Amino acid sequence: MEVRDGDTVKADVEKTSSRVLEMLALNGKVTESGAMTSRCADYDADEEVYRARHPWSVYQAPFAEMQKAMDRLRGELPKNGWKIVKDGVDGSAAKSPQIVAESEGRAFALDVRLHKASKVGNAPDLLEVTVESACYRAK
């Protein structure tokens, strides 16, 4: 397993997120969150093994445009070094459309879900994206 600097990994995950946003080519508002570091669950607590995650969403865009953005992503990911490993629906009651992909070399994983507005809780239409790094040992 690679030994890496956590700040560098977070910056790489944020750059990858920006590239995914470009591929989506969707006009809407984007949540302003940065990448964060967490421990990799598959390792003992005393091991310094982490991953960086960058969750964000696009909202205030028409649902039909969000659907088109998901379709664009299906075409753009393989052209940009990603392998789609799941393209279907998630395990939620709403059965939201979901794309899961891994980058070449498996340095990054991507999870994109399209959520239809919900009357319960007044949730808006939302395109939810999470980019995360592979696990690494801290420097």
mmCIF file of C-alpha atoms in Angstrom:
data_model
loop_
_atom_site.group_PDB
_atom_site.id
_atom_site.type_symbol
_atom_site.label_atom_id
_atom_site.label_comp_id
_atom_site.label_asym_id
_atom_site.label_seq_id
_atom_site.Cartn_x
_atom_site.Cartn_y
_atom_site.Cartn_z
ATOM 1 C CA MET A 1 0.000 0.000 0.000
ATOM 2 C CA GLU A 2 1.242 3.419 -0.934
ATOM 3 C CA VAL A 3 2.483 5.875 1.702
ATOM 4 C CA ARG A 4 1.072 9.326 0.917
ATOM 5 C CA ASP A 5 0.637 12.784 2.363
ATOM 6 C CA GLY A 6 -2.985 13.292 3.449
ATOM 7 C CA ASP A 7 -3.189 16.877 2.170
ATOM 8 C CA THR A 8 -1.950 15.780 -1.256
ATOM 9 C CA VAL A 9 -4.526 12.965 -1.385
ATOM 10 C CA LYS A 10 -7.341 15.377 -0.423
ATOM 11 C CA ALA A 11 -6.220 17.805 -3.145
ATOM 12 C CA ASP A 12 -6.158 14.959 -5.712
ATOM 13 C CA VAL A 13 -9.690 13.888 -4.712
ATOM 14 C CA GLU A 14 -10.937 17.478 -5.072
ATOM 15 C CA LYS A 15 -9.322 17.762 -8.540
ATOM 16 C CA THR A 16 -11.003 14.500 -9.531
ATOM 17 C CA SER A 17 -14.342 15.837 -8.246
ATOM 18 C CA SER A 18 -13.898 18.970 -10.365
ATOM 19 C CA ARG A 19 -13.285 16.816 -13.425
ATOM 20 C CA VAL A 20 -16.462 14.815 -12.716
ATOM 21 C CA LEU A 21 -18.409 18.080 -12.440
ATOM 22 C CA GLU A 22 -17.032 19.118 -15.850
ATOM 23 C CA MET A 23 -18.137 15.779 -17.342
ATOM 24 C CA LEU A 24 -21.639 16.247 -15.900
ATOM 25 C CA ALA A 25 -21.889 19.654 -17.639
ATOM 26 C CA LEU A 26 -24.885 20.503 -15.467
ATOM 27 C CA ASN A 27 -25.974 24.035 -14.609
ATOM 28 C CA GLY A 28 -27.147 24.189 -11.024
ATOM 29 C CA LYS A 29 -25.903 25.038 -7.565
ATOM 30 C CA VAL A 30 -23.092 22.911 -6.145
ATOM 31 C CA THR A 31 -22.640 22.311 -2.425
ATOM 32 C CA GLU A 32 -19.423 23.785 -1.075
ATOM 33 C CA SER A 33 -17.669 21.014 0.788
ATOM 34 C CA GLY A 34 -14.048 19.990 0.739
ATOM 35 C CA ALA A 35 -12.523 16.549 0.885
ATOM 36 C CA MET A 36 -12.135 14.950 4.302
ATOM 37 C CA THR A 37 -10.010 12.118 5.604
ATOM 38 C CA SER A 38 -11.297 9.054 7.436
ATOM 39 C CA ARG A 39 -9.843 5.727 8.495
ATOM 40 C CA CYS A 40 -10.222 2.761 6.162
ATOM 41 C CA ALA A 41 -12.616 0.352 7.831
ATOM 42 C CA ASP A 42 -10.805 -2.781 6.663
ATOM 43 C CA TYR A 43 -7.765 -2.119 8.876
ATOM 44 C CA ASP A 44 -7.026 -2.327 12.611
ATOM 45 C CA ALA A 45 -7.539 0.844 14.620
ATOM 46 C CA ASP A 46 -3.820 1.033 15.424
ATOM 47 C CA GLU A 47 -2.858 1.154 11.746
ATOM 48 C CA GLU A 48 -2.500 4.588 10.150
ATOM 49 C CA VAL A 49 -4.541 3.746 7.034
ATOM 50 C CA TYR A 50 -6.840 6.399 5.591
ATOM 51 C CA ARG A 51 -8.836 7.448 2.556
ATOM 52 C CA ALA A 52 -10.005 10.863 1.417
ATOM 53 C CA ARG A 53 -13.693 11.385 0.550
ATOM 54 C CA HIS A 54 -15.322 14.314 -1.199
ATOM 55 C CA PRO A 55 -19.128 14.238 -1.078
ATOM 56 C CA TRP A 56 -21.008 16.995 -2.905
ATOM 57 C CA SER A 57 -24.287 17.577 -4.709
ATOM 58 C CA VAL A 58 -25.794 19.567 -7.540
ATOM 59 C CA TYR A 59 -29.243 21.030 -6.888
ATOM 60 C CA GLN A 60 -31.567 23.725 -8.272
ATOM 61 C CA ALA A 61 -31.423 22.194 -11.738
ATOM 62 C CA PRO A 62 -34.357 20.640 -13.615
ATOM 63 C CA PHE A 63 -34.668 16.897 -12.993
ATOM 64 C CA ALA A 64 -34.638 16.216 -16.759
ATOM 65 C CA GLU A 65 -31.287 18.040 -17.014
ATOM 66 C CA MET A 66 -29.921 15.942 -14.144
ATOM 67 C CA GLN A 67 -30.994 12.796 -16.031
ATOM 68 C CA LYS A 68 -29.161 14.058 -19.142
ATOM 69 C CA ALA A 69 -26.072 14.756 -17.010
ATOM 70 C CA MET A 70 -26.118 11.139 -15.771
ATOM 71 C CA ASP A 71 -26.357 9.967 -19.392
ATOM 72 C CA ARG A 72 -23.397 12.199 -20.330
ATOM 73 C CA LEU A 73 -21.409 10.746 -17.457
ATOM 74 C CA ARG A 74 -22.062 7.205 -18.731
ATOM 75 C CA GLY A 75 -20.396 8.189 -22.000
ATOM 76 C CA GLU A 76 -17.638 10.395 -20.607
ATOM 77 C CA LEU A 77 -16.329 8.193 -17.793
ATOM 78 C CA PRO A 78 -14.931 5.412 -20.047
ATOM 79 C CA LYS A 79 -13.345 8.031 -22.340
ATOM 80 C CA ASN A 80 -11.592 9.533 -19.301
ATOM 81 C CA GLY A 81 -10.051 6.412 -17.801
ATOM 82 C CA TRP A 82 -12.943 5.173 -15.646
ATOM 83 C CA LYS A 83 -14.576 1.737 -15.596
ATOM 84 C CA ILE A 84 -18.274 1.699 -14.700
ATOM 85 C CA VAL A 85 -18.751 -1.186 -12.264
ATOM 86 C CA LYS A 86 -22.437 -0.552 -11.505
ATOM 87 C CA ASP A 87 -25.111 1.223 -13.517
ATOM 88 C CA GLY A 88 -28.559 0.654 -12.114
ATOM 89 C CA VAL A 89 -30.471 1.634 -8.993
ATOM 90 C CA ASP A 90 -29.316 1.994 -5.393
ATOM 91 C CA GLY A 91 -30.689 0.026 -2.458
ATOM 92 C CA SER A 92 -32.994 2.797 -1.223
ATOM 93 C CA ALA A 93 -36.790 2.570 -1.182
ATOM 94 C CA ALA A 94 -36.813 5.203 -3.941
ATOM 95 C CA LYS A 95 -34.544 3.025 -6.116
ATOM 96 C CA SER A 96 -32.540 6.069 -7.209
ATOM 97 C CA PRO A 97 -30.443 5.730 -10.376
ATOM 98 C CA GLN A 98 -26.802 5.065 -9.443
ATOM 99 C CA ILE A 99 -23.476 4.884 -11.262
ATOM 100 C CA VAL A 100 -20.419 3.463 -9.492
ATOM 101 C CA ALA A 101 -17.058 3.670 -11.245
ATOM 102 C CA GLU A 102 -13.360 3.114 -10.564
ATOM 103 C CA SER A 103 -10.521 5.051 -12.146
ATOM 104 C CA GLU A 104 -7.707 3.329 -14.028
ATOM 105 C CA GLY A 105 -5.322 1.930 -11.457
ATOM 106 C CA ARG A 106 -8.168 2.093 -8.917
ATOM 107 C CA ALA A 107 -6.777 5.261 -7.320
ATOM 108 C CA PHE A 108 -10.309 6.707 -7.091
ATOM 109 C CA ALA A 109 -13.869 5.457 -6.769
ATOM 110 C CA LEU A 110 -16.973 7.391 -7.793
ATOM 111 C CA ASP A 111 -20.580 7.017 -6.626
ATOM 112 C CA VAL A 112 -23.255 9.161 -8.324
ATOM 113 C CA ARG A 113 -26.961 9.000 -7.413
ATOM 114 C CA LEU A 114 -29.925 10.886 -8.807
ATOM 115 C CA HIS A 115 -32.637 11.667 -6.256
ATOM 116 C CA LYS A 116 -36.136 12.783 -7.264
ATOM 117 C CA ALA A 117 -37.690 15.472 -5.068
ATOM 118 C CA SER A 118 -39.533 14.091 -2.071
ATOM 119 C CA LYS A 119 -42.699 15.517 -0.583
ATOM 120 C CA VAL A 120 -41.743 13.919 2.737
ATOM 121 C CA GLY A 121 -39.146 16.184 4.319
ATOM 122 C CA ASN A 122 -39.384 18.586 1.377
ATOM 123 C CA ALA A 123 -36.161 17.273 -0.225
ATOM 124 C CA PRO A 124 -35.273 18.814 -3.624
ATOM 125 C CA ASP A 125 -34.165 17.082 -6.828
ATOM 126 C CA LEU A 126 -30.513 16.291 -6.215
ATOM 127 C CA LEU A 127 -27.538 14.791 -8.014
ATOM 128 C CA GLU A 128 -25.354 13.351 -5.241
ATOM 129 C CA VAL A 129 -21.666 12.654 -5.972
ATOM 130 C CA THR A 130 -18.963 11.075 -3.808
ATOM 131 C CA VAL A 131 -15.367 10.716 -4.943
ATOM 132 C CA GLU A 132 -12.994 8.815 -2.706
ATOM 133 C CA SER A 133 -9.370 7.769 -2.844
ATOM 134 C CA ALA A 134 -7.964 4.312 -2.425
ATOM 135 C CA CYS A 135 -6.694 3.571 1.081
ATOM 136 C CA TYR A 136 -3.183 4.787 1.840
ATOM 137 C CA ARG A 137 -0.734 4.800 4.731
ATOM 138 C CA ALA A 138 -0.106 8.200 6.269
ATOM 139 C CA LYS A 139 3.360 9.743 5.988
#
